[in-house]
mmCIF file of C-alpha atoms in Angstrom:
data_model
loop_
_atom_site.group_PDB
_atom_site.id
_atom_site.type_symbol
_atom_site.label_atom_id
_atom_site.label_comp_id
_atom_site.label_asym_id
_atom_site.label_seq_id
_atom_site.Cartn_x
_atom_site.Cartn_y
_atom_site.Cartn_z
ATOM 1 C CA GLN T 208 83.625 87.216 117.660
ATOM 2 C CA VAL T 209 86.700 88.362 119.548
ATOM 3 C CA GLN T 210 88.767 91.075 117.924
ATOM 4 C CA LEU T 211 91.775 93.030 119.067
ATOM 5 C CA VAL T 212 92.685 96.058 116.993
ATOM 6 C CA GLU T 213 95.859 98.078 117.438
ATOM 7 C CA SER T 214 96.104 101.778 116.646
ATOM 8 C CA GLY T 215 98.492 104.668 117.182
ATOM 9 C CA GLY T 216 101.505 103.477 115.264
ATOM 10 C CA GLY T 217 103.483 105.502 112.795
ATOM 11 C CA LEU T 218 106.757 107.268 112.184
ATOM 12 C CA VAL T 219 108.575 109.014 115.007
ATOM 13 C CA LYS T 220 112.064 110.417 115.412
ATOM 14 C CA PRO T 221 114.521 108.926 117.889
ATOM 15 C CA GLY T 222 113.770 110.276 121.340
ATOM 16 C CA GLY T 223 110.126 110.793 120.488
ATOM 17 C CA SER T 224 106.984 109.187 121.870
ATOM 18 C CA LEU T 225 104.043 107.186 120.612
ATOM 19 C CA ARG T 226 101.021 105.752 122.318
ATOM 20 C CA LEU T 227 99.635 102.488 121.012
ATOM 21 C CA SER T 228 96.131 101.382 121.852
ATOM 22 C CA CYS T 229 94.555 97.936 121.764
ATOM 23 C CA GLN T 230 90.778 98.005 121.376
ATOM 24 C CA GLY T 231 88.909 94.870 122.335
ATOM 25 C CA SER T 232 85.542 93.824 120.933
ATOM 26 C CA GLY T 233 83.549 90.731 121.788
ATOM 27 C CA PHE T 234 85.878 90.395 124.754
ATOM 28 C CA THR T 235 86.178 92.396 127.970
ATOM 29 C CA LEU T 236 89.880 93.074 128.375
ATOM 30 C CA GLU T 237 89.444 94.121 131.991
ATOM 31 C CA TYR T 238 89.250 90.500 133.160
ATOM 32 C CA TYR T 239 92.214 89.050 131.292
ATOM 33 C CA PRO T 240 95.987 89.443 130.976
ATOM 34 C CA VAL T 241 96.883 91.598 127.983
ATOM 35 C CA GLY T 242 100.319 91.844 126.497
ATOM 36 C CA TRP T 243 102.219 93.767 123.869
ATOM 37 C CA PHE T 244 104.671 92.051 121.581
ATOM 38 C CA ARG T 245 106.774 93.142 118.648
ATOM 39 C CA GLN T 246 108.433 91.623 115.651
ATOM 40 C CA VAL T 247 111.039 92.792 113.227
ATOM 41 C CA PRO T 248 110.870 91.072 109.827
ATOM 42 C CA GLY T 249 113.202 88.123 109.819
ATOM 43 C CA LYS T 250 113.323 87.902 113.590
ATOM 44 C CA GLU T 251 111.251 86.148 116.201
ATOM 45 C CA ARG T 252 108.413 87.924 117.915
ATOM 46 C CA GLU T 253 109.369 89.114 121.377
ATOM 47 C CA GLY T 254 107.489 90.170 124.455
ATOM 48 C CA VAL T 255 107.439 93.836 125.387
ATOM 49 C CA ALA T 256 104.952 94.294 128.225
ATOM 50 C CA CYS T 257 102.044 92.656 129.974
ATOM 51 C CA ILE T 258 99.430 93.755 132.501
ATOM 52 C CA ASN T 259 97.480 91.590 134.947
ATOM 53 C CA PRO T 260 93.696 91.911 135.169
ATOM 54 C CA THR T 261 93.208 91.949 138.933
ATOM 55 C CA ASP T 262 96.199 93.402 140.750
ATOM 56 C CA GLY T 263 97.308 95.521 137.793
ATOM 57 C CA ASN T 264 100.868 94.303 138.046
ATOM 58 C CA THR T 265 102.916 95.015 134.969
ATOM 59 C CA TYR T 266 105.887 93.304 133.372
ATOM 60 C CA TYR T 267 108.398 94.643 130.880
ATOM 61 C CA SER T 268 111.288 93.438 128.831
ATOM 62 C CA ASP T 269 114.635 94.775 129.971
ATOM 63 C CA SER T 270 115.006 96.660 126.715
ATOM 64 C CA VAL T 271 111.941 98.849 127.335
ATOM 65 C CA LYS T 272 111.806 99.035 131.121
ATOM 66 C CA GLY T 273 111.688 102.633 132.268
ATOM 67 C CA ARG T 274 110.652 103.895 128.832
ATOM 68 C CA PHE T 275 107.386 102.058 128.092
ATOM 69 C CA THR T 276 104.265 101.920 130.234
ATOM 70 C CA VAL T 277 101.314 99.577 129.783
ATOM 71 C CA SER T 278 97.946 100.595 131.218
ATOM 72 C CA ARG T 279 94.250 99.849 131.026
ATOM 73 C CA ASP T 280 91.179 101.973 130.385
ATOM 74 C CA ASN T 281 88.414 99.608 131.378
ATOM 75 C CA ALA T 282 85.657 102.063 130.482
ATOM 76 C CA LYS T 283 86.909 102.083 126.892
ATOM 77 C CA ASN T 284 87.899 98.391 126.873
ATOM 78 C CA THR T 285 91.408 99.293 125.801
ATOM 79 C CA VAL T 286 94.971 98.577 126.847
ATOM 80 C CA SER T 287 97.585 101.142 125.897
ATOM 81 C CA LEU T 288 101.331 101.133 125.534
ATOM 82 C CA GLN T 289 102.959 104.496 126.091
ATOM 83 C CA MET T 290 106.364 104.481 124.448
ATOM 84 C CA ASN T 291 108.824 107.231 125.356
ATOM 85 C CA SER T 292 112.435 107.881 124.449
ATOM 86 C CA LEU T 293 112.056 105.718 121.384
ATOM 87 C CA LYS T 294 115.155 104.259 119.791
ATOM 88 C CA PRO T 295 115.709 102.987 116.256
ATOM 89 C CA GLU T 296 115.841 99.464 117.657
ATOM 90 C CA ASP T 297 112.240 99.839 118.889
ATOM 91 C CA ALA T 298 111.043 99.899 115.286
ATOM 92 C CA ALA T 299 108.870 96.841 114.658
ATOM 93 C CA ILE T 300 105.367 95.617 114.098
ATOM 94 C CA TYR T 301 103.615 95.759 117.454
ATOM 95 C CA PHE T 302 100.883 93.307 118.414
ATOM 96 C CA CYS T 303 98.544 93.195 121.341
ATOM 97 C CA ALA T 304 97.315 89.872 122.633
ATOM 98 C CA ALA T 305 95.082 88.553 125.378
ATOM 99 C CA ASP T 306 94.911 85.387 127.411
ATOM 100 C CA ASP T 307 91.360 84.034 127.612
ATOM 101 C CA ALA T 308 91.778 82.519 131.078
ATOM 102 C CA PHE T 309 89.527 84.592 133.338
ATOM 103 C CA HIS T 310 91.437 86.482 136.048
ATOM 104 C CA SER T 311 94.626 84.737 135.073
ATOM 105 C CA ARG T 312 98.025 86.388 135.313
ATOM 106 C CA CYS T 313 100.728 87.356 132.892
ATOM 107 C CA HIS T 314 103.554 84.874 132.567
ATOM 108 C CA GLY T 315 106.042 87.689 132.592
ATOM 109 C CA ILE T 316 106.254 88.795 128.967
ATOM 110 C CA GLU T 317 105.924 85.275 127.589
ATOM 111 C CA GLN T 318 103.481 84.810 124.743
ATOM 112 C CA PHE T 319 102.646 81.113 124.992
ATOM 113 C CA ALA T 320 99.446 81.687 126.988
ATOM 114 C CA MET T 321 98.042 84.359 124.692
ATOM 115 C CA ASP T 322 94.968 83.208 122.815
ATOM 116 C CA TYR T 323 93.758 86.240 120.894
ATOM 117 C CA TRP T 324 95.972 88.424 118.750
ATOM 118 C CA GLY T 325 95.598 91.666 116.886
ATOM 119 C CA LYS T 326 96.896 92.025 113.344
ATOM 120 C CA GLY T 327 99.681 94.340 114.382
ATOM 121 C CA ILE T 328 100.665 97.916 113.721
ATOM 122 C CA LEU T 329 103.890 99.351 112.374
ATOM 123 C CA VAL T 330 106.136 101.578 114.438
ATOM 124 C CA THR T 331 109.021 103.228 112.618
ATOM 125 C CA VAL T 332 111.724 105.135 114.489
ATOM 126 C CA SER T 333 113.861 107.126 112.139
ATOM 127 C CA GLY T 334 115.021 110.628 111.732
#
């Protein structure tokens, strides 16, 4: 059974940092595109970042480019999202997701190809 579980969320002050982690089980993240998405209640879910499985290329939304970094730890079967210089508008529920097409590529930060989703984790930016 494939599971993706997010961790690392919480409350942070504006300008602060958080590191989210997506732990895969029943699924080797190393071989698949993995993305991070976020949703504010009442709004549509939006793409934040994505990382390719082979060339390691990364993609970011304009709103987080230069502040967020997505990376892999293949030994731990995790994909992380380092979030720096957080702003109140970054507050949302963050989801990780994976495409189950082997050695496929991210479609930018689009979510249509993602097959497996975590349940999400809350990030609050307030101070």
